[in-house]
mmCIF file of C-alpha atoms in Angstrom:
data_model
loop_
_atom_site.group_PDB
_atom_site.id
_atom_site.type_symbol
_atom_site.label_atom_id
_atom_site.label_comp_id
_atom_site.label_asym_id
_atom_site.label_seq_id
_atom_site.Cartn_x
_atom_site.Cartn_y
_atom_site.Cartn_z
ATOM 1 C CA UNK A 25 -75.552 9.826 36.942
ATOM 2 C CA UNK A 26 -75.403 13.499 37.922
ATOM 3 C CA UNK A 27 -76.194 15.147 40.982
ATOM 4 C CA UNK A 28 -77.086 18.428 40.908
ATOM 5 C CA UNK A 29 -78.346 21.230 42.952
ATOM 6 C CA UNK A 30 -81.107 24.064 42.221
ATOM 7 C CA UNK A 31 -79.636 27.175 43.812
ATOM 8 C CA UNK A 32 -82.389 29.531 42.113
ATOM 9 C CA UNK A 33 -83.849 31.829 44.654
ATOM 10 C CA UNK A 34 -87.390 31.752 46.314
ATOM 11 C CA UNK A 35 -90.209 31.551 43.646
ATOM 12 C CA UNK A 36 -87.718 30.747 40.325
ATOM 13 C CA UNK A 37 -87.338 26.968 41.251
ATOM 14 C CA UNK A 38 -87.203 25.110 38.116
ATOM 15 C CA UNK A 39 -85.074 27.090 35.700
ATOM 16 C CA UNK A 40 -82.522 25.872 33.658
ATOM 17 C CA UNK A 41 -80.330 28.742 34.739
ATOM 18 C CA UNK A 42 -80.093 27.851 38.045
ATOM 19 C CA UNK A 43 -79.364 24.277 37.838
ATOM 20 C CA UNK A 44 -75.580 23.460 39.188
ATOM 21 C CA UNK A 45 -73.770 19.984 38.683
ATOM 22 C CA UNK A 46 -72.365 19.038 42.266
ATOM 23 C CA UNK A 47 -70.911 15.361 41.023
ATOM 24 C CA UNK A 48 -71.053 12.930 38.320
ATOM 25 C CA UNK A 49 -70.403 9.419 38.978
ATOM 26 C CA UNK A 50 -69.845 6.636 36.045
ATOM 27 C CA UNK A 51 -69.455 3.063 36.118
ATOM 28 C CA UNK A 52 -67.966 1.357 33.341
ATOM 29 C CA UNK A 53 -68.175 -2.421 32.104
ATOM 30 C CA UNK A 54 -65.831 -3.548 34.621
ATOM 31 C CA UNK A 55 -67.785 -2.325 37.344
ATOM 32 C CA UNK A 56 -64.775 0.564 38.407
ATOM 33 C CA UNK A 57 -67.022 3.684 39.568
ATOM 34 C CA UNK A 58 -65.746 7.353 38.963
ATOM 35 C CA UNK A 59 -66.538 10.103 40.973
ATOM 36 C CA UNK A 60 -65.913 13.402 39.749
ATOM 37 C CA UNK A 61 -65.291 15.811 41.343
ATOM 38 C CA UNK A 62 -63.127 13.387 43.935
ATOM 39 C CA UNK A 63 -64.093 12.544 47.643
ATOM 40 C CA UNK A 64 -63.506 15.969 49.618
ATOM 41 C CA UNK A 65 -60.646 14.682 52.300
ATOM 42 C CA UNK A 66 -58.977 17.601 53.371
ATOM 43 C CA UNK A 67 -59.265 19.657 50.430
ATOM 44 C CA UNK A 68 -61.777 21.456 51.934
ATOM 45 C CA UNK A 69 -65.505 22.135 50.538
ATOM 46 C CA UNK A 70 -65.791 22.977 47.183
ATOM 47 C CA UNK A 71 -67.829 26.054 46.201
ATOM 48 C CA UNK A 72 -70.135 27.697 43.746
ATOM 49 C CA UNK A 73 -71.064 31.068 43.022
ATOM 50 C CA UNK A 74 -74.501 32.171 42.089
ATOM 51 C CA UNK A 75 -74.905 35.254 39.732
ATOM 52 C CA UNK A 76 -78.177 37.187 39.288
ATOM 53 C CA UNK A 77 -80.234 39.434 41.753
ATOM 54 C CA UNK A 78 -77.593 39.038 44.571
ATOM 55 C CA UNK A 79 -74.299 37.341 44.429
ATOM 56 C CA UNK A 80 -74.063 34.125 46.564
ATOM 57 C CA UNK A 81 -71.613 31.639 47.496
ATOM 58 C CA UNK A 82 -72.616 27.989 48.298
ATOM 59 C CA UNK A 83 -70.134 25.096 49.674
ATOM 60 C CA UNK A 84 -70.907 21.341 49.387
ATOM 61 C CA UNK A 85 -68.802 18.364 50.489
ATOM 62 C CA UNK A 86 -68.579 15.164 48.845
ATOM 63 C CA UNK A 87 -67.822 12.034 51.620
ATOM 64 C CA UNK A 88 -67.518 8.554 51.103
ATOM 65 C CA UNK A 89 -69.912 6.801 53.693
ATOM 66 C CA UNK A 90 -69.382 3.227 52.818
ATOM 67 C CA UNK A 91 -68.786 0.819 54.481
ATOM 68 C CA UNK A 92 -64.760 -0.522 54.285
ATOM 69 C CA UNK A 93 -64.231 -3.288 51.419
ATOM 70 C CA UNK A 94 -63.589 -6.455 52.362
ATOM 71 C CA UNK A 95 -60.431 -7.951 52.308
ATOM 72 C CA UNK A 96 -61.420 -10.090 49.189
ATOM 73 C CA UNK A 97 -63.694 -7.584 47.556
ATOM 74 C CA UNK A 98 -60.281 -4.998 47.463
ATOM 75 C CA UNK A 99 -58.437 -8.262 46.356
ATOM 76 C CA UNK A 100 -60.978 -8.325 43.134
ATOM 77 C CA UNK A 101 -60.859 -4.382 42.965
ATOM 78 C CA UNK A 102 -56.809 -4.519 42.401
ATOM 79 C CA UNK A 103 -57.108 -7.384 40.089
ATOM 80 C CA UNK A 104 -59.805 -5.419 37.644
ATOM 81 C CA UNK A 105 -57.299 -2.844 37.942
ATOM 82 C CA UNK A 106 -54.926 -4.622 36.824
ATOM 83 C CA UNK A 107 -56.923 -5.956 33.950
ATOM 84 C CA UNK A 108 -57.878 -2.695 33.304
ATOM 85 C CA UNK A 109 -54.057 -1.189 32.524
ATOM 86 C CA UNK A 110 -53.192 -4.215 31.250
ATOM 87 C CA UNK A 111 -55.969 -3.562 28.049
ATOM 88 C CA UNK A 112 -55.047 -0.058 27.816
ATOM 89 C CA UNK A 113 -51.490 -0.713 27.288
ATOM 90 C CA UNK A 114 -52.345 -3.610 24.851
ATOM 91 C CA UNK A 115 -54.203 -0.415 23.183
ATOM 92 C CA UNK A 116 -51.294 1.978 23.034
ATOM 93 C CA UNK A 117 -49.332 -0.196 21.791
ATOM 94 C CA UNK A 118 -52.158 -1.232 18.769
ATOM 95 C CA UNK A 119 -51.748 2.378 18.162
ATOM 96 C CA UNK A 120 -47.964 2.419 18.242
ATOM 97 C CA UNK A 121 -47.506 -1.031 16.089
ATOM 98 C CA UNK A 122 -44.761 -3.075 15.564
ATOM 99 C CA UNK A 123 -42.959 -1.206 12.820
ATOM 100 C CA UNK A 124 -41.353 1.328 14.936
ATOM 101 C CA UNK A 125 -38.262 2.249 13.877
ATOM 102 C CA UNK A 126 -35.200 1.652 15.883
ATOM 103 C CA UNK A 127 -31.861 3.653 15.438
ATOM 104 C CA UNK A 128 -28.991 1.023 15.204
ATOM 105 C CA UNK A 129 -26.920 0.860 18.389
ATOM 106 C CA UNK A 130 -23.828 3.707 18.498
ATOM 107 C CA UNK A 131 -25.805 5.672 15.870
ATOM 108 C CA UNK A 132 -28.010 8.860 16.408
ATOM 109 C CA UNK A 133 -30.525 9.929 14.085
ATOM 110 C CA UNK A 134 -31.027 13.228 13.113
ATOM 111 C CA UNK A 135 -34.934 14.784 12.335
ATOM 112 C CA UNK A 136 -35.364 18.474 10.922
ATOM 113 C CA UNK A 137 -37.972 20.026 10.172
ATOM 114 C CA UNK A 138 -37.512 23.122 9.242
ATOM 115 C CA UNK A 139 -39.048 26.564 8.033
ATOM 116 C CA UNK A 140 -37.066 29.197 5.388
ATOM 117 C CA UNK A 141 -39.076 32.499 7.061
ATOM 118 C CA UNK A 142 -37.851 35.173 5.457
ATOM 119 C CA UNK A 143 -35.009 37.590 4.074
ATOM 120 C CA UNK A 144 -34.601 40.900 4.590
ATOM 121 C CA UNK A 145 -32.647 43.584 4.126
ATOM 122 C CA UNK A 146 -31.712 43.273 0.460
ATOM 123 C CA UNK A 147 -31.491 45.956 -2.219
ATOM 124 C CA UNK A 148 -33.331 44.002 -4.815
ATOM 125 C CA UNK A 149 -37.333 42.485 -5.159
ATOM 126 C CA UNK A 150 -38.485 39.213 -5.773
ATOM 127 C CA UNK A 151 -36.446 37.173 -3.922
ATOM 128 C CA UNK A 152 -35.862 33.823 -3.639
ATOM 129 C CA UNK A 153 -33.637 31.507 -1.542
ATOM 130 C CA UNK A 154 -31.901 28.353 -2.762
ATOM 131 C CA UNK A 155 -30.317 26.121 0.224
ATOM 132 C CA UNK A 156 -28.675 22.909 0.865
ATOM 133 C CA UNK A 157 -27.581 20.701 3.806
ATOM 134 C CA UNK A 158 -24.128 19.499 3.759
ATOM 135 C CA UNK A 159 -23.214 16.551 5.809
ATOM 136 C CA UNK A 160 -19.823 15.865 6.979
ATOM 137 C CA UNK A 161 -17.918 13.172 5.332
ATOM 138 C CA UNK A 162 -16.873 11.429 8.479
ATOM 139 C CA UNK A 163 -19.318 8.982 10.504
ATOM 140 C CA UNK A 164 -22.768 11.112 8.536
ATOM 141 C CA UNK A 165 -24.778 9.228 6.314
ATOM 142 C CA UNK A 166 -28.287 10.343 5.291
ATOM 143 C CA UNK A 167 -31.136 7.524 3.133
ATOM 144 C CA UNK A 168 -30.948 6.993 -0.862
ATOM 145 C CA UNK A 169 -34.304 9.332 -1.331
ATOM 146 C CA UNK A 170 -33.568 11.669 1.390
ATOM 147 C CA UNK A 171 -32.996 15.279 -0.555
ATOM 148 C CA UNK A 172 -30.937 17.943 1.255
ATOM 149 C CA UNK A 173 -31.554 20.780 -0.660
ATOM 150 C CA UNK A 174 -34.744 23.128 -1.665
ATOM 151 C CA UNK A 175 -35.544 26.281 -3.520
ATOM 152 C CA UNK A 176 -38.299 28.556 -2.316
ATOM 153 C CA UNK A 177 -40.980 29.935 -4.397
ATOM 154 C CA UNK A 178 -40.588 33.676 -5.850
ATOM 155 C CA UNK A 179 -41.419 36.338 -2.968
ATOM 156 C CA UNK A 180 -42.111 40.068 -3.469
ATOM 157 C CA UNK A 181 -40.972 41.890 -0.403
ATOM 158 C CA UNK A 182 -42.831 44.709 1.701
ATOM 159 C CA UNK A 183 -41.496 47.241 3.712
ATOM 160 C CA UNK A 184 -41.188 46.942 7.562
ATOM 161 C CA UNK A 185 -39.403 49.777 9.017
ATOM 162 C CA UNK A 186 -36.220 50.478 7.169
ATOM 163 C CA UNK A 187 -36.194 47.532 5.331
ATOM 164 C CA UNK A 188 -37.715 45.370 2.596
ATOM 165 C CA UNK A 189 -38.558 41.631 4.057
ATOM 166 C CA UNK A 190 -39.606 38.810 1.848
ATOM 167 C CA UNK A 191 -42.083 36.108 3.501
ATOM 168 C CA UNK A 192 -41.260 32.519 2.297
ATOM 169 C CA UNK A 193 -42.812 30.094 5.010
ATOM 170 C CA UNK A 194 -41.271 27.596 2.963
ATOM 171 C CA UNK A 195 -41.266 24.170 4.889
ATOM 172 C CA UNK A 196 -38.491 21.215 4.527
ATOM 173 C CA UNK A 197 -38.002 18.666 6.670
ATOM 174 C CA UNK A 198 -34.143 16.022 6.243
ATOM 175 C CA UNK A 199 -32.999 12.867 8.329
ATOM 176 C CA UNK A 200 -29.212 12.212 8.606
ATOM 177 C CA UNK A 201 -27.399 9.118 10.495
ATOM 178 C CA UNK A 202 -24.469 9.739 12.824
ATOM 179 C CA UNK A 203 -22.530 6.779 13.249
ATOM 180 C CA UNK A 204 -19.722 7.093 16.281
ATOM 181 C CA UNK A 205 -16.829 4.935 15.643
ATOM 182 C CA UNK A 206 -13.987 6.737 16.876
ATOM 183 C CA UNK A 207 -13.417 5.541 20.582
ATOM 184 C CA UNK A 208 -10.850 8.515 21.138
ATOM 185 C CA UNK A 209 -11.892 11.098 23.624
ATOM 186 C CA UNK A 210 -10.079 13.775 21.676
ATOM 187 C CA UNK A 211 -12.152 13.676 18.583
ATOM 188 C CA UNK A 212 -15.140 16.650 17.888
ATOM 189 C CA UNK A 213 -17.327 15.552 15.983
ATOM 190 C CA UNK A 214 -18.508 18.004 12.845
ATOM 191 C CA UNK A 215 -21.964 18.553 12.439
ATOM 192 C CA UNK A 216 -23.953 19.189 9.506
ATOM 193 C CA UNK A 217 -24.353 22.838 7.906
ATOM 194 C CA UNK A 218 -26.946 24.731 6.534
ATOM 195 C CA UNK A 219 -25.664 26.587 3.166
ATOM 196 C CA UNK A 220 -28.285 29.420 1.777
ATOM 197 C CA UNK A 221 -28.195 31.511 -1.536
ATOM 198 C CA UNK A 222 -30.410 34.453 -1.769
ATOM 199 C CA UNK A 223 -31.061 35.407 -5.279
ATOM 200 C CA UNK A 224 -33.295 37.810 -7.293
ATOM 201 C CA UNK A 225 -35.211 38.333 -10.310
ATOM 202 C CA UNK A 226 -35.864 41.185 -12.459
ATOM 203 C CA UNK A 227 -38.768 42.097 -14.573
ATOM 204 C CA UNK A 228 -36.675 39.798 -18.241
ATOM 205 C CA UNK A 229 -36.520 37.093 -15.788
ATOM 206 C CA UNK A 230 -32.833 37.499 -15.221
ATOM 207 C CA UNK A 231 -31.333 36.415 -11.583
ATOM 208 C CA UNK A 232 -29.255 38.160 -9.578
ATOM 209 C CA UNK A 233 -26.612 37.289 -6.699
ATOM 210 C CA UNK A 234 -27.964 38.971 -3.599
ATOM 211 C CA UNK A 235 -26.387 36.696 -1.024
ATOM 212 C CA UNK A 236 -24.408 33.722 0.395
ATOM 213 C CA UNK A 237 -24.561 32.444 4.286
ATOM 214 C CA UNK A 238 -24.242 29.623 6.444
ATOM 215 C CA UNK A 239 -24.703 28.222 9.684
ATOM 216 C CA UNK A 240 -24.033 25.047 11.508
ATOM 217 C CA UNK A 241 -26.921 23.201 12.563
ATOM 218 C CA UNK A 242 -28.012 23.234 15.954
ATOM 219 C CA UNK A 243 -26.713 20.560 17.970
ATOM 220 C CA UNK A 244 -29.330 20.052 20.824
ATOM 221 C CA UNK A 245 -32.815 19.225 20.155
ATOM 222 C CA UNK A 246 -35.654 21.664 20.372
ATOM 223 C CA UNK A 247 -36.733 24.701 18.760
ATOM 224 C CA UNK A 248 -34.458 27.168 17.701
ATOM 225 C CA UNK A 249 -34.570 29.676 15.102
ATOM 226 C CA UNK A 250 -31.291 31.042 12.943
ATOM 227 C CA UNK A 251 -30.861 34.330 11.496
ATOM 228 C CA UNK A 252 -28.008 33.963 8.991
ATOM 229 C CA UNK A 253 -26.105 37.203 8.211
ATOM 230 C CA UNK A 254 -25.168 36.877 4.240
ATOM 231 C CA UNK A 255 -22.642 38.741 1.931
ATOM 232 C CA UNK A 256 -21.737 38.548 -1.954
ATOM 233 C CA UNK A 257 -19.010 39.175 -4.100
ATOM 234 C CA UNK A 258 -18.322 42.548 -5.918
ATOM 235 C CA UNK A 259 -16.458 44.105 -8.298
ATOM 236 C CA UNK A 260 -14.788 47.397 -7.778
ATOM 237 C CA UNK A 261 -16.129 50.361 -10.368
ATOM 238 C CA UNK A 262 -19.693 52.013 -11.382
ATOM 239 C CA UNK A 263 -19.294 49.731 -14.480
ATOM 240 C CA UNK A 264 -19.928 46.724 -12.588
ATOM 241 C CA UNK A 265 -23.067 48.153 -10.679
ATOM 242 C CA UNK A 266 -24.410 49.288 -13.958
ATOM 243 C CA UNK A 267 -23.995 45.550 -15.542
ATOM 244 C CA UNK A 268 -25.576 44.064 -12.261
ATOM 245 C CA UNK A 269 -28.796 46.384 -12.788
ATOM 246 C CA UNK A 270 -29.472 46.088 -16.122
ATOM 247 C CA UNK A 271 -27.963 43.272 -17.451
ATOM 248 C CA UNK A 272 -28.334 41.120 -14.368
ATOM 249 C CA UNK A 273 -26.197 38.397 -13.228
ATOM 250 C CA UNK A 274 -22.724 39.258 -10.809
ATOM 251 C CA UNK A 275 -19.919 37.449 -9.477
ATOM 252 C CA UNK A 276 -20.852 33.992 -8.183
ATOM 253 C CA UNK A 277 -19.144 31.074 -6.143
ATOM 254 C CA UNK A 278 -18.718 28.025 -8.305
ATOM 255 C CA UNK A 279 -18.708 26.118 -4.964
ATOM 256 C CA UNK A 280 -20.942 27.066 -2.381
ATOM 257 C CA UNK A 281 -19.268 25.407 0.295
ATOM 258 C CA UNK A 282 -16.781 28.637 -0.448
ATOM 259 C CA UNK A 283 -18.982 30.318 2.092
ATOM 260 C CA UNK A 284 -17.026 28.389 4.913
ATOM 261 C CA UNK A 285 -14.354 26.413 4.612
ATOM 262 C CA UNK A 286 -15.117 23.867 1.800
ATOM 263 C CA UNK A 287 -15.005 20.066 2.846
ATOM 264 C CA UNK A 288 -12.701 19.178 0.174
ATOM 265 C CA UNK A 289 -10.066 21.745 1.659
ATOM 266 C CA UNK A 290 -7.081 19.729 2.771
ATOM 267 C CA UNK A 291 -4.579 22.501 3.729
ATOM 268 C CA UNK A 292 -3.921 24.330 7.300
ATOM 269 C CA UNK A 293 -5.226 27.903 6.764
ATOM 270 C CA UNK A 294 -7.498 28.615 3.991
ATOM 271 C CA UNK A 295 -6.755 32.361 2.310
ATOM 272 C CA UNK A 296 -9.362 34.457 0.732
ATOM 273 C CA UNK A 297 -6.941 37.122 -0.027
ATOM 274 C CA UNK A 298 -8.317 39.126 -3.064
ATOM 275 C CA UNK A 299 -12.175 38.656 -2.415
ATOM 276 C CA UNK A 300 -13.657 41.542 -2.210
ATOM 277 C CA UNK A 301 -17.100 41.126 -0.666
ATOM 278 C CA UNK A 302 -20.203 42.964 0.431
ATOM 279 C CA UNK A 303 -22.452 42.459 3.481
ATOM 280 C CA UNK A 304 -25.988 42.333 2.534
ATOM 281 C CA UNK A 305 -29.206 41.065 4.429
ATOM 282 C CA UNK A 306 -30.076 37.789 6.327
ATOM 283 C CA UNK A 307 -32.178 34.866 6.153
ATOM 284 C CA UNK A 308 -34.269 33.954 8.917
ATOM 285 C CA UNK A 309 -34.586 29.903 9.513
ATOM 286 C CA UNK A 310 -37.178 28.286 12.384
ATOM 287 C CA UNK A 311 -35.866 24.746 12.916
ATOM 288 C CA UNK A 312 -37.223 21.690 15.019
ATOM 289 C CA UNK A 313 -34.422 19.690 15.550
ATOM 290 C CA UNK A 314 -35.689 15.737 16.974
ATOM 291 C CA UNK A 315 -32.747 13.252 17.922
ATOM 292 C CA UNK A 316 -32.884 9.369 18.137
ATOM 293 C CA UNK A 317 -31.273 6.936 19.898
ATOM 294 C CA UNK A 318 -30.885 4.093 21.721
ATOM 295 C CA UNK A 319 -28.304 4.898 24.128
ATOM 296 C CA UNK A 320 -30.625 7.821 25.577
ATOM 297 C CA UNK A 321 -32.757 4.578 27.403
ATOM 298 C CA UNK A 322 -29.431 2.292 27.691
ATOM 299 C CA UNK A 323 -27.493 2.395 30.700
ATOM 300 C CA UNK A 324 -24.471 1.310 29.984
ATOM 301 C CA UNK A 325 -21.006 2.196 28.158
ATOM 302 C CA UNK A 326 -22.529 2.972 24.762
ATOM 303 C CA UNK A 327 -25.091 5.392 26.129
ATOM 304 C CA UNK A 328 -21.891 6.820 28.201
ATOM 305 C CA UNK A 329 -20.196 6.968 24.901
ATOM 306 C CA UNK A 330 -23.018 8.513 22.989
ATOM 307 C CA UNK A 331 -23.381 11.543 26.032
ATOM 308 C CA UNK A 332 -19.389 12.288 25.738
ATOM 309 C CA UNK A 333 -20.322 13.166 22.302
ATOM 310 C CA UNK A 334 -23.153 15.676 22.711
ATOM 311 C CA UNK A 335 -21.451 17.173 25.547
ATOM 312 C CA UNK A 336 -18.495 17.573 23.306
ATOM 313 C CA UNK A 337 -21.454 18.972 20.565
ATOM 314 C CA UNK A 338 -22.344 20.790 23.146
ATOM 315 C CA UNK A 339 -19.088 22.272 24.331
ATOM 316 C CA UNK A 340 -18.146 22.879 20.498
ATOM 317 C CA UNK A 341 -21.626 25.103 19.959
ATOM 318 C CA UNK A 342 -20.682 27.358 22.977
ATOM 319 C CA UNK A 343 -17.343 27.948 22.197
ATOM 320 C CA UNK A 344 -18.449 28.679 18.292
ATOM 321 C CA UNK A 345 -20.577 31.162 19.703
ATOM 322 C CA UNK A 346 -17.646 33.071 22.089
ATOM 323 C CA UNK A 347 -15.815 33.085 19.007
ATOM 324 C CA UNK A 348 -18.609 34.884 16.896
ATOM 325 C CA UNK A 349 -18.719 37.106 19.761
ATOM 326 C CA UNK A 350 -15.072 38.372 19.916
ATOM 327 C CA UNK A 351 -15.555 38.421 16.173
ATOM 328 C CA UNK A 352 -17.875 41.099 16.635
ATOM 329 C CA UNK A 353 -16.733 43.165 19.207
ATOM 330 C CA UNK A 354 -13.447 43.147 16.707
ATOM 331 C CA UNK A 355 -15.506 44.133 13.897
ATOM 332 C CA UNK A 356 -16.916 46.746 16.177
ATOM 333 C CA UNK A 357 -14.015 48.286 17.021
ATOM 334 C CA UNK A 358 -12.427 48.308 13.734
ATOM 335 C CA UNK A 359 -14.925 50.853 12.961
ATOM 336 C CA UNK A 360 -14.424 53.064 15.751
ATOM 337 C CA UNK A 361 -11.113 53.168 14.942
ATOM 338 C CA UNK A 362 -11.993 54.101 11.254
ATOM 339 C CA UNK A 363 -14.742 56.695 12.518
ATOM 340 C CA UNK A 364 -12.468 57.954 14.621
ATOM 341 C CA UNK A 365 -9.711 58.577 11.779
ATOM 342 C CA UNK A 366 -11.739 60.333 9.224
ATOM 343 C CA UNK A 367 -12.409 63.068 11.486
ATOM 344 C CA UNK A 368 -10.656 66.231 11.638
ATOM 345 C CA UNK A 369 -7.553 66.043 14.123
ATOM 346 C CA UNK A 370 -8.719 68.954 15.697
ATOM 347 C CA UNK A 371 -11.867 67.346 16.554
ATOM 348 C CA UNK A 372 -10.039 64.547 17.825
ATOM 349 C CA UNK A 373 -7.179 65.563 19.868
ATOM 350 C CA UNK A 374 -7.895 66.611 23.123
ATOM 351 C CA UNK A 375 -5.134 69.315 23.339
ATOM 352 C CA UNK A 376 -7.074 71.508 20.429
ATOM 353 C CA UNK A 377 -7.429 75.066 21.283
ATOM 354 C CA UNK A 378 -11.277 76.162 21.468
ATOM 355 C CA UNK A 379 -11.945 78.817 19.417
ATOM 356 C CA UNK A 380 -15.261 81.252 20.218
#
């Protein structure tokens, strides 16, 4: 039932236009009544503005006059309330069902789904980005049909600014399992890594190198979007440049796990003395990361367990991040320092004579 209100002025009663709802009260099949808007209290009147000739404003009050519910009448009222919730959740949880799946307890499941956005800053066209996830050998397990890896369709690129950026909105989406065994408080955890290889193709069909990166997946959940900075190997010499344009094809990694520090690497430091290599554009990534478990609603030692290991996750993404800082301010200054060399001493040294 509504209630309603014509607020036309004097001699324009009866028009549609003017016609204002003021309340609307429902009553369902168990006899609950809903007022909307709700009883005024001390909210204060509500109001409504007119438009037309002249502006006006109009305030209206909604009270409860009843009389008070008996004691046994509120009795009833609580108990269809009752009955009420109690068939709604019997609904949600219809709509739920009873296959839900439940991560075992100590493990943590890992959802992605994930976006390859674009690349840009390359020299070449038609690009096209081939990527894998590599889970750590330790405690990570991911199912039989689950497949961690994906190639992108063929993308022309179009200028924006200075450079050339190739639009993939290529979707992917990967589970992984991480089982915690290790009770000692010492031990990080690895996460899994995101490999990419940017390639291209000329007008024979013939592929080019344009790029390797990396990048550790994000170890909170959320959205969070990656720009991976990628490089490739070269050969020193015109020779080589003329090969790579029109023969196609350049130096390649046989392993791309080369790109960090491969998981079958058993040594201490890991040289790459003798590669020369050449910084080249970056892949964009837009990732929603989802994490299951059980000891997030536990509260007990497992879920205290489980949280020690995030934090640690946690701890371990920070500090990965002041170390590609200092990285960079290193890099930076290495090329002041070379700026600063090429130039002419005089230039330089702040005891040269000025000549007019």
């Amino acid at each position: 039932m509504y209630i309603m209100a014509d607020l036309g002025p004097y001699g324009k009663l009866g028009y549609k236009m003017y016609e204002h709802v003021l309340c609307t009260l429902k009553v369902d099949s168990n006899g609950v009544i809903t007022v909307k808007p709700d009883f005024t209290g001390l909210k204060g009147p509500y109001r409504i503005e007119t438009e037309g000739e002249k502006q006006e404003l109009w305030k209206y009050t909604i009270d409860n006059v009843s009389s008070l519910a008996q004691p046994e009448e509120e009795e009833r009222e609580q108990r269809v309330f009752k009955d009420l919730y109690g068939r709604h959740k019997e609904y949600l949880s219809s709509l739920v069902g009873t296959d839900f799946e439940m991560t075992v307890p100590g493990a943590l499941r890992l959802f992605v789904n994930g976006e390859v956005v674009s690349a840009q800053g390359y020299e070449y066209d038609n690009l096209y980005v081939h990527f894998f996830v590599e889970l750590p050998t330790a405690n990570w397990s991911s199912p039989a049909f689950q497949q961690l890896s994906g190639i992108t369709q063929t993308c022309a690129t179009k200028s924006l600014g200075m450079d050339k950026v190739a639009y993939f909105s290529y979707p992917f989406t990967f589970e992984a399992f991480f089982l915690h065994e290790d009770e000692s408080a010492d031990a990080l955890p690895e996460w899994p890594v995101l490999y990419c290889e940017v390639l291209s193709l000329d007008f024979w069909q013939r592929y080019r190198v344009e790029g390797y990166g990396a990048a550790v997946l994000p170890a909170t959940p959320g959205l969070h979007t990656l720009m991976v900075s990628t490089w490739r190997p070269m050969e020193l010499g015109t020779v080589a440049e003329l090969r790579r344009f029109f023969i196609g094809g350049s130096l390649e990694l046989e392993d791309l796990s080369y790109v960090r520090i491969p998981g079958t690497f058993k040594g201490e430091r890991l040289s790459r003395f003798g590669l020369r290599t050449e910084t080249t554009g970056s892949v964009t990534f837009r990732l929603h990361c989802l994490q299951q478990s059980r000891a997030f609603m536990e509260s007990s030692s497992l879920r205290k367990r489980m949280q020690s290991v995030l934090d640690r996750l946690e701890g371990f993404s920070q500090q990965s991040s002041v170390h590609n800082v200092l990285e960079a301010f290193r890099r930076a200054r290495r090329r002041m320092q070379e700026a600063r060399e090429s130039l002419p001493q005089d230039l330089v040294s702040p005891s040269g004579a000025l000549v007019s």
